Coordinates of C-alpha atoms in Angstrom, one line a residue:
X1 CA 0.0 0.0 0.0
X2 CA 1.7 3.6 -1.1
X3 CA 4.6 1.7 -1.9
X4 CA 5.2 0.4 1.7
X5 CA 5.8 -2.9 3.1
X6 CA 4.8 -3.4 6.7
X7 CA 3.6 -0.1 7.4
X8 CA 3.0 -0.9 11.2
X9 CA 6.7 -2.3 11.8
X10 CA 8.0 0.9 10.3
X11 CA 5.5 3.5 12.4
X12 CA 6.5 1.5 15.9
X13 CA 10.5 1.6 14.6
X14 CA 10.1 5.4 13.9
X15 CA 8.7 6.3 16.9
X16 CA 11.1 4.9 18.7
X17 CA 14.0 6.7 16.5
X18 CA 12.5 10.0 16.9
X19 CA 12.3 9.2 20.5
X20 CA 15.8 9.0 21.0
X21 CA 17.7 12.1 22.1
X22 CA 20.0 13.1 19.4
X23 CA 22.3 16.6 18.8
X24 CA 19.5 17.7 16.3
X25 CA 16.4 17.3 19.0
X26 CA 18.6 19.2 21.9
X27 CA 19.4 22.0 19.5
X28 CA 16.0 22.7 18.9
X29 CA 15.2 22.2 22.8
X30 CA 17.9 24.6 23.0
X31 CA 17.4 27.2 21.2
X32 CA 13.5 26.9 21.9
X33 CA 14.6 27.4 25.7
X34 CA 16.4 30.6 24.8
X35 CA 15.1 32.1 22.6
X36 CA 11.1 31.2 22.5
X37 CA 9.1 29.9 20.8
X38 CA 9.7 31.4 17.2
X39 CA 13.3 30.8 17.0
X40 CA 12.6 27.2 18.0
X41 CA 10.5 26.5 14.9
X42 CA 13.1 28.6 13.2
X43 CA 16.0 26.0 14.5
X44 CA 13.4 23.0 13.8
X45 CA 12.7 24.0 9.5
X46 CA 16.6 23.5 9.5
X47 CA 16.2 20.3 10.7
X48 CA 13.3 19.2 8.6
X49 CA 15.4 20.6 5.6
X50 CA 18.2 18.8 6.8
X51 CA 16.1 15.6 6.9
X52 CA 14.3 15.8 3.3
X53 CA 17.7 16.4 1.9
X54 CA 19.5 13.6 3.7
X55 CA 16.2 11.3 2.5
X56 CA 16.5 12.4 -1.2
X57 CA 20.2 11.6 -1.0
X58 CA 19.7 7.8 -0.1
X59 CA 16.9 7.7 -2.4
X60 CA 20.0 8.7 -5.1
X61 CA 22.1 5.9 -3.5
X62 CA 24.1 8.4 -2.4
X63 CA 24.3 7.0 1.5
X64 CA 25.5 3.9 -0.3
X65 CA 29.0 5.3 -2.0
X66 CA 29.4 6.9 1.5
X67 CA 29.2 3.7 3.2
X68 CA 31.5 2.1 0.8
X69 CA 34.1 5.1 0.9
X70 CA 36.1 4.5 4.0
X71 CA 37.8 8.1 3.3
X72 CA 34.8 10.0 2.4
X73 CA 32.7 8.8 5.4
X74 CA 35.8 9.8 7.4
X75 CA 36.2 13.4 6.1
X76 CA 31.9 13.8 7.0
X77 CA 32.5 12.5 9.9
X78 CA 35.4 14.6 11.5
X79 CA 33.9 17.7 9.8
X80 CA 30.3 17.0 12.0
X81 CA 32.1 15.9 14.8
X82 CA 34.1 19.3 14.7
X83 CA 31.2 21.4 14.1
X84 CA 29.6 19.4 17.0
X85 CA 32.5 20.8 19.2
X86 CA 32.5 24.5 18.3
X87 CA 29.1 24.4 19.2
X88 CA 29.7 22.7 22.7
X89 CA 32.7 25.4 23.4
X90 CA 30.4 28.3 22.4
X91 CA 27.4 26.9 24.7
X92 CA 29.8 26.0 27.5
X93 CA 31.9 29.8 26.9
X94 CA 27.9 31.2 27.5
X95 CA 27.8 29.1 30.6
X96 CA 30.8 30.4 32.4
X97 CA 29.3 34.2 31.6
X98 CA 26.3 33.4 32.8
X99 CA 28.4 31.9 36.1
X100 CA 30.6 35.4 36.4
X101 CA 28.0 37.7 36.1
X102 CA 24.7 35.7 37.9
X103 CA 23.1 39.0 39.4
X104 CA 22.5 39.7 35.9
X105 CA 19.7 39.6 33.6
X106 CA 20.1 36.0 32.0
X107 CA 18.6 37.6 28.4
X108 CA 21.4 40.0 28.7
X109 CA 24.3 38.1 29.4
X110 CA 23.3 35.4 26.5
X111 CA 23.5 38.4 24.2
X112 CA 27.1 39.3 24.8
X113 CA 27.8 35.5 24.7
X114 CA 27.6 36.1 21.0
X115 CA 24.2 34.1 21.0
X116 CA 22.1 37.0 19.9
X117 CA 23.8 36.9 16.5
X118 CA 23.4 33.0 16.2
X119 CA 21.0 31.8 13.4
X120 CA 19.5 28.6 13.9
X121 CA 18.2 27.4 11.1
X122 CA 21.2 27.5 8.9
X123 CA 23.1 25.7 12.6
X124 CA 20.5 23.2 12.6
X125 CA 20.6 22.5 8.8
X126 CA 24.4 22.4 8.9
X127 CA 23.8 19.7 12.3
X128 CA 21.5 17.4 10.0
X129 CA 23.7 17.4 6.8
X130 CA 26.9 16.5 8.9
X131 CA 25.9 13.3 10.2
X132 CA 26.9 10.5 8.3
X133 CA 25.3 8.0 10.3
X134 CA 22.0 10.0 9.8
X135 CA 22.4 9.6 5.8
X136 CA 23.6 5.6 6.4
X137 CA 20.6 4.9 8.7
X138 CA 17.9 6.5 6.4
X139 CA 19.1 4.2 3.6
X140 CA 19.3 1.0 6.3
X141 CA 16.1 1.7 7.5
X142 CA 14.0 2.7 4.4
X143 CA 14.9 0.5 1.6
X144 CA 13.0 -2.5 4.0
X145 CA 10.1 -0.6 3.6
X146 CA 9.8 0.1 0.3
X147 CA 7.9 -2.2 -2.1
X148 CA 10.2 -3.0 -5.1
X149 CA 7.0 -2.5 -7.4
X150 CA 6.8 1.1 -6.5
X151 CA 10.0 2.5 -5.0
X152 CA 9.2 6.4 -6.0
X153 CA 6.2 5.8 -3.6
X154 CA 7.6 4.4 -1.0
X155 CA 10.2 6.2 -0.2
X156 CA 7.9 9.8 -0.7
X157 CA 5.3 7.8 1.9
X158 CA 7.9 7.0 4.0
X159 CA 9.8 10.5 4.0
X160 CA 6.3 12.1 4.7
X161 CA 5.9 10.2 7.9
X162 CA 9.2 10.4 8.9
X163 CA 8.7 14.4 8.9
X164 CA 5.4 14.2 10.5
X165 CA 6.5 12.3 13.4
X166 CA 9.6 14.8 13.8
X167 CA 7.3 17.8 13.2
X168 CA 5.1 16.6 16.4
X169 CA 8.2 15.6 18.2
X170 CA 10.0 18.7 17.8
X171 CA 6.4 20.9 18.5
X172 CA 6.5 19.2 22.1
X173 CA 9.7 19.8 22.5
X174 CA 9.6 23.4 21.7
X175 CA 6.7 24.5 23.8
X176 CA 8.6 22.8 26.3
X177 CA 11.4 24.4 26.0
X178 CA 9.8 27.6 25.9
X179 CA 8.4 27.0 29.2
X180 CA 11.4 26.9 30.6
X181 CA 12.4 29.9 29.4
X182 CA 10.5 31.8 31.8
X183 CA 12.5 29.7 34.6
X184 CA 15.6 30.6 33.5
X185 CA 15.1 34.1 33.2
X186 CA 14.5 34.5 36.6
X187 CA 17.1 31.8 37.8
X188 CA 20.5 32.8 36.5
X189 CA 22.1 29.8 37.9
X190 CA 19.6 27.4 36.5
X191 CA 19.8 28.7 33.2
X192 CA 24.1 28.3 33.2
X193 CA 23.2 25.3 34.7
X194 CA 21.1 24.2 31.2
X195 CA 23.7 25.9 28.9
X196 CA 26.8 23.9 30.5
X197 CA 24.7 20.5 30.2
X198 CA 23.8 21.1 27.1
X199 CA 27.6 22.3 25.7
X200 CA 28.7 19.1 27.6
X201 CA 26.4 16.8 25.2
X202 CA 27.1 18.2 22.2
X203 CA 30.7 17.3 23.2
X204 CA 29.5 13.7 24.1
X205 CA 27.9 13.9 20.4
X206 CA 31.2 15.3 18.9
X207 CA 33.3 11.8 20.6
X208 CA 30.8 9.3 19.5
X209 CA 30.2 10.6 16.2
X210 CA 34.5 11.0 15.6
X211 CA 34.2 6.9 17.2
X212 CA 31.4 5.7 14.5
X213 CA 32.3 3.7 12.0
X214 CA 30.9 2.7 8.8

């Protein structure tokens, strides 16, 4: 049906993918908890771009020459993985402001952190496109789900899902996030609390994607 095999098997198995807390997801949490609620679905279209073109590159067979490119899977890989850590040393360099200067407004000390100049859908977009392991899984996941007698099909159903179960994801996760917002502008601890946590993840990202292998 639409070019799908097992349609149920593949909704449970996305669930569970989207579920899982990746640098993407807390980027948008991130940014959603900063800057509101705007900015978070600003942060989130990179990621959906990201996505659709990750998805129309494994429908090329384009995830496949990466995974059987030992050298060009490295050179993606160190590239995200050091994009990943210039992230974590800007959120962690926001953190230790925030910690110098806590009598301060939190919105103001974020500012001259140099976050008030960050733009988060072309950070996010770069996040998505820089993950080899993103491109490899869309292709190991996908191609069991897609009928042989309609592949064009398939992998548009499947694509379309696949966004629609990030779209509701990332929705909960920014009006989460914007909740807390409120919370951290009136505790300046809690808030360099969140921005140190959050640098020191995307450096846990950074190490395991620089470990992955193909």
């Amino acid at each position: 049906m639409f070019g799908v095999n097992d349609l149920p098997t593949y909704l449970a198995g996305l669930a569970l993918i989207v579920l899982l807390p990746g640098p993407n997801s807390l980027y948008v949490l991130s940014v959603a908890a900063r800057r509101g609620v705007r900015a978070g679905y600003t942060a989130a279209a990179g990621v959906w771009c990201g996505d659709a073109v990750l998805m129309t590159l494994s429908a090329a067979g384009v995830a496949s020459l990466l995974q059987g490119n030992a050298v060009l899977f490295g050179i993606v890989k160190y590239v995200g993985a050091g994009y990943l850590t210039w992230l974590a040393v800007g959120m962690l360099r926001a953190a230790w402001g925030m910690w110098r200067s806590r009598r301060e407004r939190a919105t103001s000390d974020v500012r001259s952190a140099g976050v008030a100049d960050e733009r988060p859908f072309r950070r996010a977009l770069v996040i998505s496109l820089l993950n080899p392991k993103a491109i490899l899984f869309f292709v190991a996941f996908f191609v069991q789900f897609v009928s042989e007698s309609n592949p064009v099909v398939g992998f548009v159903t499947l694509g379309v899902l696949a966004q629609l179960a990030s779209v509701l994801y990332l929705s909960a996760l920014i009006f989460g996030g914007s909740r807390l917002a409120a919370a951290f502008r009136r505790r300046r601890t809690l808030s360099a609390g969140a921005a140190s946590a959050a640098g020191a993840l995307f450096l846990g990202f950074a190490v395991k994607l620089s470990l992955a292998s193909v």
